[in-house]
mmCIF file of C-alpha atoms in Angstrom:
data_model
loop_
_atom_site.group_PDB
_atom_site.id
_atom_site.type_symbol
_atom_site.label_atom_id
_atom_site.label_comp_id
_atom_site.label_asym_id
_atom_site.label_seq_id
_atom_site.Cartn_x
_atom_site.Cartn_y
_atom_site.Cartn_z
ATOM 1 C CA UNK A 1 -1.539 -3.068 -10.070
ATOM 2 C CA UNK A 2 1.992 -4.397 -10.889
ATOM 3 C CA UNK A 3 4.640 -4.986 -13.709
ATOM 4 C CA UNK A 4 8.152 -5.818 -13.618
ATOM 5 C CA UNK A 5 9.520 -2.209 -14.088
ATOM 6 C CA UNK A 6 7.183 -0.431 -12.097
ATOM 7 C CA UNK A 7 7.972 -2.353 -8.938
ATOM 8 C CA UNK A 8 11.698 -1.387 -9.955
ATOM 9 C CA UNK A 9 10.668 2.167 -10.183
ATOM 10 C CA UNK A 10 9.015 2.049 -6.697
ATOM 11 C CA UNK A 11 11.664 0.219 -4.787
ATOM 12 C CA UNK A 12 14.414 2.424 -6.267
ATOM 13 C CA UNK A 13 13.320 5.341 -4.176
ATOM 14 C CA UNK A 14 13.781 3.508 -0.885
ATOM 15 C CA UNK A 15 16.840 1.236 -1.985
ATOM 16 C CA UNK A 16 15.794 -2.227 -1.331
ATOM 17 C CA UNK A 17 15.970 -3.872 -4.788
ATOM 18 C CA UNK A 18 19.057 -5.708 -4.094
ATOM 19 C CA UNK A 19 17.327 -8.039 -1.328
ATOM 20 C CA UNK A 20 13.984 -9.066 -3.108
ATOM 21 C CA UNK A 21 13.911 -11.171 -6.260
ATOM 22 C CA UNK A 22 11.098 -13.715 -7.136
ATOM 23 C CA UNK A 23 9.109 -15.235 -10.163
ATOM 24 C CA UNK A 24 5.778 -13.308 -10.544
ATOM 25 C CA UNK A 25 2.658 -15.228 -11.219
ATOM 26 C CA UNK A 26 2.830 -14.327 -14.865
ATOM 27 C CA UNK A 27 6.105 -16.719 -15.000
ATOM 28 C CA UNK A 28 8.497 -13.764 -15.686
ATOM 29 C CA UNK A 29 11.469 -13.172 -13.251
ATOM 30 C CA UNK A 30 10.892 -9.797 -11.386
ATOM 31 C CA UNK A 31 11.772 -7.724 -8.552
ATOM 32 C CA UNK A 32 8.764 -8.215 -6.086
ATOM 33 C CA UNK A 33 8.046 -7.556 -2.192
ATOM 34 C CA UNK A 34 7.649 -11.300 -1.154
ATOM 35 C CA UNK A 35 9.463 -12.328 2.134
ATOM 36 C CA UNK A 36 9.123 -15.658 3.427
ATOM 37 C CA UNK A 37 6.172 -15.722 5.793
ATOM 38 C CA UNK A 38 6.892 -16.726 9.529
ATOM 39 C CA UNK A 39 4.165 -18.616 11.093
ATOM 40 C CA UNK A 40 4.093 -16.037 13.878
ATOM 41 C CA UNK A 41 0.296 -15.794 14.273
ATOM 42 C CA UNK A 42 -0.801 -17.266 17.552
ATOM 43 C CA UNK A 43 -4.297 -15.360 17.879
ATOM 44 C CA UNK A 44 -7.224 -17.663 17.573
ATOM 45 C CA UNK A 45 -9.681 -15.052 16.535
ATOM 46 C CA UNK A 46 -9.333 -14.078 12.931
ATOM 47 C CA UNK A 47 -8.402 -10.368 12.492
ATOM 48 C CA UNK A 48 -8.859 -10.352 8.794
ATOM 49 C CA UNK A 49 -11.734 -11.786 6.629
ATOM 50 C CA UNK A 50 -11.374 -12.002 2.689
ATOM 51 C CA UNK A 51 -14.430 -12.103 0.263
ATOM 52 C CA UNK A 52 -13.457 -13.228 -3.518
ATOM 53 C CA UNK A 53 -15.952 -12.950 -5.829
ATOM 54 C CA UNK A 54 -14.898 -15.320 -8.550
ATOM 55 C CA UNK A 55 -17.264 -13.938 -11.095
ATOM 56 C CA UNK A 56 -15.685 -10.362 -10.803
ATOM 57 C CA UNK A 57 -12.035 -11.306 -9.924
ATOM 58 C CA UNK A 58 -12.407 -8.960 -7.078
ATOM 59 C CA UNK A 59 -11.474 -9.469 -3.250
ATOM 60 C CA UNK A 60 -12.441 -7.492 -0.395
ATOM 61 C CA UNK A 61 -10.548 -7.617 2.663
ATOM 62 C CA UNK A 62 -11.898 -6.322 5.883
ATOM 63 C CA UNK A 63 -10.218 -5.698 8.729
ATOM 64 C CA UNK A 64 -11.836 -6.851 12.078
ATOM 65 C CA UNK A 65 -9.509 -6.572 15.069
ATOM 66 C CA UNK A 66 -11.420 -4.375 17.850
ATOM 67 C CA UNK A 67 -11.117 -1.878 19.074
ATOM 68 C CA UNK A 68 -9.251 0.133 16.340
ATOM 69 C CA UNK A 69 -7.530 -2.265 13.870
ATOM 70 C CA UNK A 70 -4.005 -1.632 15.380
ATOM 71 C CA UNK A 71 -1.255 -3.135 13.343
ATOM 72 C CA UNK A 72 0.387 -5.565 15.773
ATOM 73 C CA UNK A 73 2.597 -8.215 14.867
ATOM 74 C CA UNK A 74 -0.103 -10.956 14.598
ATOM 75 C CA UNK A 75 -2.314 -8.596 12.912
ATOM 76 C CA UNK A 76 0.544 -7.733 10.111
ATOM 77 C CA UNK A 77 1.317 -11.640 9.804
ATOM 78 C CA UNK A 78 -2.395 -12.201 9.180
ATOM 79 C CA UNK A 79 -2.694 -9.435 6.768
ATOM 80 C CA UNK A 80 0.631 -10.447 4.906
ATOM 81 C CA UNK A 81 -0.356 -14.243 4.802
ATOM 82 C CA UNK A 82 -3.802 -13.372 3.059
ATOM 83 C CA UNK A 83 -2.491 -10.687 0.690
ATOM 84 C CA UNK A 84 -0.137 -13.663 -0.611
ATOM 85 C CA UNK A 85 -2.833 -16.137 -0.949
ATOM 86 C CA UNK A 86 -4.886 -13.656 -3.076
ATOM 87 C CA UNK A 87 -1.508 -12.886 -5.191
ATOM 88 C CA UNK A 88 -1.259 -16.458 -5.918
ATOM 89 C CA UNK A 89 -4.597 -17.023 -6.972
ATOM 90 C CA UNK A 90 -4.907 -16.281 -11.061
ATOM 91 C CA UNK A 91 -8.388 -15.162 -10.719
ATOM 92 C CA UNK A 92 -7.805 -12.442 -8.191
ATOM 93 C CA UNK A 93 -7.367 -9.232 -10.041
ATOM 94 C CA UNK A 94 -8.161 -6.649 -7.551
ATOM 95 C CA UNK A 95 -8.676 -5.807 -3.976
ATOM 96 C CA UNK A 96 -10.326 -3.523 -1.757
ATOM 97 C CA UNK A 97 -9.435 -3.077 1.529
ATOM 98 C CA UNK A 98 -11.747 -1.936 4.177
ATOM 99 C CA UNK A 99 -12.625 -2.083 7.903
ATOM 100 C CA UNK A 100 -15.674 -3.516 9.635
ATOM 101 C CA UNK A 101 -15.202 -1.386 12.654
ATOM 102 C CA UNK A 102 -17.330 1.849 13.154
ATOM 103 C CA UNK A 103 -15.552 5.176 12.697
ATOM 104 C CA UNK A 104 -11.954 3.779 12.101
ATOM 105 C CA UNK A 105 -9.786 2.209 9.276
ATOM 106 C CA UNK A 106 -6.934 1.530 11.185
ATOM 107 C CA UNK A 107 -5.309 3.604 14.054
ATOM 108 C CA UNK A 108 -1.920 2.489 12.754
ATOM 109 C CA UNK A 109 1.135 0.700 14.533
ATOM 110 C CA UNK A 110 0.535 -1.117 17.898
ATOM 111 C CA UNK A 111 2.724 1.129 20.188
ATOM 112 C CA UNK A 112 2.859 -1.863 22.522
ATOM 113 C CA UNK A 113 4.691 -3.959 20.206
ATOM 114 C CA UNK A 114 7.623 -1.388 20.718
ATOM 115 C CA UNK A 115 7.263 -0.406 24.340
ATOM 116 C CA UNK A 116 9.483 -2.662 26.491
ATOM 117 C CA UNK A 117 10.358 -5.260 24.022
ATOM 118 C CA UNK A 118 13.756 -6.696 23.163
ATOM 119 C CA UNK A 119 15.698 -5.419 20.049
ATOM 120 C CA UNK A 120 15.086 -8.707 18.334
ATOM 121 C CA UNK A 121 11.407 -8.536 18.969
ATOM 122 C CA UNK A 122 11.241 -5.029 17.434
ATOM 123 C CA UNK A 123 13.330 -6.017 14.575
ATOM 124 C CA UNK A 124 10.822 -8.656 14.001
ATOM 125 C CA UNK A 125 7.707 -6.269 14.234
ATOM 126 C CA UNK A 126 9.421 -3.467 12.087
ATOM 127 C CA UNK A 127 10.141 -6.284 9.409
ATOM 128 C CA UNK A 128 6.524 -7.118 9.289
ATOM 129 C CA UNK A 129 5.334 -3.466 8.919
ATOM 130 C CA UNK A 130 7.737 -3.041 6.016
ATOM 131 C CA UNK A 131 6.386 -6.502 4.738
ATOM 132 C CA UNK A 132 3.088 -5.218 4.770
ATOM 133 C CA UNK A 133 3.883 -2.035 2.872
ATOM 134 C CA UNK A 134 6.130 -3.973 0.379
ATOM 135 C CA UNK A 135 3.361 -6.486 -0.538
ATOM 136 C CA UNK A 136 0.709 -3.716 -0.978
ATOM 137 C CA UNK A 137 2.748 -1.208 -2.887
ATOM 138 C CA UNK A 138 4.230 -3.825 -5.405
ATOM 139 C CA UNK A 139 1.186 -5.915 -5.648
ATOM 140 C CA UNK A 140 0.143 -7.518 -9.125
ATOM 141 C CA UNK A 141 -3.557 -6.700 -8.346
ATOM 142 C CA UNK A 142 -5.230 -3.368 -8.649
ATOM 143 C CA UNK A 143 -5.473 -2.220 -4.929
ATOM 144 C CA UNK A 144 -7.747 0.162 -3.404
ATOM 145 C CA UNK A 145 -8.365 1.307 -0.066
ATOM 146 C CA UNK A 146 -12.267 2.178 0.977
ATOM 147 C CA UNK A 147 -11.352 4.100 3.812
ATOM 148 C CA UNK A 148 -14.370 4.258 5.987
ATOM 149 C CA UNK A 149 -12.839 5.993 9.238
ATOM 150 C CA UNK A 150 -10.039 7.607 10.834
ATOM 151 C CA UNK A 151 -6.589 6.270 9.381
ATOM 152 C CA UNK A 152 -3.281 7.784 11.087
ATOM 153 C CA UNK A 153 0.307 6.790 10.998
ATOM 154 C CA UNK A 154 0.523 3.218 9.909
ATOM 155 C CA UNK A 155 -3.022 3.179 8.704
ATOM 156 C CA UNK A 156 -2.315 5.988 6.325
ATOM 157 C CA UNK A 157 0.757 4.175 5.415
ATOM 158 C CA UNK A 158 -1.396 1.068 4.341
ATOM 159 C CA UNK A 159 -3.828 3.189 2.118
ATOM 160 C CA UNK A 160 -0.807 4.908 0.334
ATOM 161 C CA UNK A 161 0.281 1.416 -0.458
ATOM 162 C CA UNK A 162 -2.765 1.244 -2.554
ATOM 163 C CA UNK A 163 -3.245 2.358 -6.054
ATOM 164 C CA UNK A 164 -6.515 4.339 -5.153
ATOM 165 C CA UNK A 165 -7.874 5.810 -2.242
ATOM 166 C CA UNK A 166 -11.498 6.513 -1.483
ATOM 167 C CA UNK A 167 -12.617 8.290 2.010
ATOM 168 C CA UNK A 168 -15.798 8.839 3.807
ATOM 169 C CA UNK A 169 -16.803 12.526 3.743
ATOM 170 C CA UNK A 170 -17.155 12.840 7.403
ATOM 171 C CA UNK A 171 -15.666 15.744 9.327
ATOM 172 C CA UNK A 172 -14.963 13.474 12.198
ATOM 173 C CA UNK A 173 -12.406 11.373 10.151
ATOM 174 C CA UNK A 174 -8.920 12.275 9.772
ATOM 175 C CA UNK A 175 -5.955 10.567 7.843
ATOM 176 C CA UNK A 176 -1.905 11.254 7.717
ATOM 177 C CA UNK A 177 1.263 10.636 8.957
ATOM 178 C CA UNK A 178 1.375 11.843 12.482
ATOM 179 C CA UNK A 179 4.357 10.149 14.064
ATOM 180 C CA UNK A 180 6.185 13.077 14.636
ATOM 181 C CA UNK A 181 3.457 14.176 17.209
ATOM 182 C CA UNK A 182 4.279 10.830 19.220
ATOM 183 C CA UNK A 183 8.082 11.656 19.242
ATOM 184 C CA UNK A 184 8.598 9.246 16.451
ATOM 185 C CA UNK A 185 10.594 9.651 13.199
ATOM 186 C CA UNK A 186 8.700 8.250 10.361
ATOM 187 C CA UNK A 187 11.063 5.567 8.406
ATOM 188 C CA UNK A 188 12.529 6.863 5.135
ATOM 189 C CA UNK A 189 10.200 4.326 3.400
ATOM 190 C CA UNK A 190 6.953 6.021 4.664
ATOM 191 C CA UNK A 191 8.352 9.385 3.617
ATOM 192 C CA UNK A 192 9.095 8.055 -0.027
ATOM 193 C CA UNK A 193 5.448 6.827 -0.256
ATOM 194 C CA UNK A 194 4.296 10.051 0.813
ATOM 195 C CA UNK A 195 6.330 12.062 -1.592
ATOM 196 C CA UNK A 196 5.355 9.855 -4.295
ATOM 197 C CA UNK A 197 1.665 10.403 -3.589
ATOM 198 C CA UNK A 198 1.542 14.184 -2.732
ATOM 199 C CA UNK A 199 4.624 15.779 -3.677
ATOM 200 C CA UNK A 200 7.709 17.059 -1.995
ATOM 201 C CA UNK A 201 6.469 20.076 -0.295
ATOM 202 C CA UNK A 202 3.223 19.017 1.033
ATOM 203 C CA UNK A 203 5.088 15.737 2.330
ATOM 204 C CA UNK A 204 7.718 17.660 3.927
ATOM 205 C CA UNK A 205 5.216 19.908 5.929
ATOM 206 C CA UNK A 206 3.166 16.772 6.586
ATOM 207 C CA UNK A 207 5.920 14.949 8.345
ATOM 208 C CA UNK A 208 7.601 17.871 9.880
ATOM 209 C CA UNK A 209 4.443 18.926 11.567
ATOM 210 C CA UNK A 210 2.893 15.413 12.193
ATOM 211 C CA UNK A 211 -0.429 16.556 10.411
ATOM 212 C CA UNK A 212 -3.641 14.975 10.276
ATOM 213 C CA UNK A 213 -5.807 15.965 7.534
ATOM 214 C CA UNK A 214 -9.694 16.237 7.527
ATOM 215 C CA UNK A 215 -11.274 14.274 4.418
ATOM 216 C CA UNK A 216 -11.434 17.677 2.257
ATOM 217 C CA UNK A 217 -8.003 18.625 2.921
ATOM 218 C CA UNK A 218 -6.653 15.294 2.109
ATOM 219 C CA UNK A 219 -8.267 15.217 -1.002
ATOM 220 C CA UNK A 220 -7.279 18.908 -1.753
ATOM 221 C CA UNK A 221 -3.488 17.533 -1.257
ATOM 222 C CA UNK A 222 -3.990 14.278 -3.445
ATOM 223 C CA UNK A 223 -3.556 12.037 -0.116
ATOM 224 C CA UNK A 224 -7.048 10.739 -1.153
ATOM 225 C CA UNK A 225 -8.502 10.244 -4.623
ATOM 226 C CA UNK A 226 -12.301 10.703 -3.820
ATOM 227 C CA UNK A 227 -14.641 11.376 -1.096
ATOM 228 C CA UNK A 228 -18.083 9.871 -0.773
ATOM 229 C CA UNK A 229 -20.728 9.623 1.796
ATOM 230 C CA UNK A 230 -19.815 7.177 4.476
ATOM 231 C CA UNK A 231 -22.348 4.707 3.380
ATOM 232 C CA UNK A 232 -21.380 4.559 -0.116
ATOM 233 C CA UNK A 233 -17.504 4.036 0.700
ATOM 234 C CA UNK A 234 -17.481 0.452 -0.295
ATOM 235 C CA UNK A 235 -19.922 0.440 -3.247
ATOM 236 C CA UNK A 236 -18.059 3.199 -4.918
ATOM 237 C CA UNK A 237 -14.726 1.248 -4.402
ATOM 238 C CA UNK A 238 -16.270 -1.692 -6.101
ATOM 239 C CA UNK A 239 -17.983 0.565 -9.102
ATOM 240 C CA UNK A 240 -14.637 2.116 -9.626
ATOM 241 C CA UNK A 241 -12.497 -1.219 -9.250
ATOM 242 C CA UNK A 242 -14.733 -2.358 -12.329
ATOM 243 C CA UNK A 243 -13.496 0.556 -14.432
ATOM 244 C CA UNK A 244 -9.832 -0.060 -13.825
ATOM 245 C CA UNK A 245 -10.139 -3.873 -14.345
ATOM 246 C CA UNK A 246 -11.909 -2.868 -17.831
ATOM 247 C CA UNK A 247 -8.502 -1.674 -18.933
ATOM 248 C CA UNK A 248 -6.472 -4.638 -20.271
ATOM 249 C CA UNK A 249 -3.854 -5.719 -17.737
ATOM 250 C CA UNK A 250 -1.172 -5.336 -20.473
ATOM 251 C CA UNK A 251 -2.021 -1.963 -21.406
ATOM 252 C CA UNK A 252 -2.528 -0.679 -17.785
ATOM 253 C CA UNK A 253 0.871 -2.080 -17.210
ATOM 254 C CA UNK A 254 2.483 -0.456 -20.012
ATOM 255 C CA UNK A 255 1.033 3.061 -18.847
ATOM 256 C CA UNK A 256 2.141 2.381 -15.219
ATOM 257 C CA UNK A 257 5.457 1.130 -16.400
ATOM 258 C CA UNK A 258 6.246 4.341 -18.244
ATOM 259 C CA UNK A 259 4.757 6.803 -15.583
ATOM 260 C CA UNK A 260 7.084 5.229 -13.118
ATOM 261 C CA UNK A 261 10.157 5.106 -14.916
ATOM 262 C CA UNK A 262 9.649 8.745 -16.074
ATOM 263 C CA UNK A 263 8.940 9.641 -12.351
ATOM 264 C CA UNK A 264 11.863 8.016 -10.986
ATOM 265 C CA UNK A 265 14.073 9.776 -13.306
ATOM 266 C CA UNK A 266 12.319 13.170 -13.160
ATOM 267 C CA UNK A 267 13.498 12.971 -9.424
ATOM 268 C CA UNK A 268 16.989 11.660 -10.032
ATOM 269 C CA UNK A 269 19.675 14.375 -10.693
ATOM 270 C CA UNK A 270 21.263 14.617 -12.884
ATOM 271 C CA UNK A 271 18.976 12.904 -15.345
ATOM 272 C CA UNK A 272 20.775 10.069 -16.860
ATOM 273 C CA UNK A 273 21.447 10.358 -20.669
ATOM 274 C CA UNK A 274 19.857 6.889 -21.491
ATOM 275 C CA UNK A 275 16.738 7.529 -19.681
ATOM 276 C CA UNK A 276 14.914 7.221 -22.883
ATOM 277 C CA UNK A 277 16.377 4.006 -23.783
ATOM 278 C CA UNK A 278 15.500 2.763 -20.232
ATOM 279 C CA UNK A 279 11.760 3.428 -20.937
ATOM 280 C CA UNK A 280 11.832 1.757 -24.412
ATOM 281 C CA UNK A 281 13.216 -1.056 -22.626
ATOM 282 C CA UNK A 282 10.557 -1.098 -19.648
ATOM 283 C CA UNK A 283 7.693 -0.942 -22.414
ATOM 284 C CA UNK A 284 9.536 -3.711 -24.280
ATOM 285 C CA UNK A 285 9.700 -5.750 -21.294
ATOM 286 C CA UNK A 286 6.223 -5.626 -20.421
ATOM 287 C CA UNK A 287 4.995 -6.209 -23.836
ATOM 288 C CA UNK A 288 7.206 -9.489 -23.940
#
């Protein structure tokens, strides 16, 4: 879900506003995560399958890249291309992301994309990772992650980029940003996204220890929003999506706009004296 200043509030945490400016599909100029897509995907086997129900306005994006939906450069490119197509389709209001693979949502970043590669190649890969995050986190659609398997590291980041997360209640599945366990420092925008979701202290412990949470523990700290039986993850996401889409777009955008600006300034010290005026302007901008 998105609006002009909600995106501003989100990206304000990470300092990327100055580089991004496009026109939204609603015709207003806004800050939005839309990089120019490079045709990097040379794979002939689709890693992403998208089904859009025009009657409901809900698309289901299924990741299908065996064995574990690793986020390779090709995968990320195909993912972003499909996401951009849905953003441009006015009939699409909601997106559910899930996996076709057994026991795994996404195992995260493809480590081989970083091993023994040139600085240029590594730079291209990390740009693709950030592109995925920006497009999800600033999407105009309502986005939900139907997490039907384990989702460590980059897989967790993908789900964090969504508005709502439903996970299979299975003791074998885990989720979290466990980069520290691999000797990798999670980028600051990984951290900001986690902090915005679970709070400062939980995020601090999670990142320092590289924790992977069981489904019940993930629910307890707010990393996921709902647990359901494994065979009901997608259907629950579809039912929940219908409730979100029942709210008029402009009303939902105003609420999210106010919440986002408040959160941003609560986390800003000292609190700017003009914060109230800025919140008012946020509401007015969305109404216009």
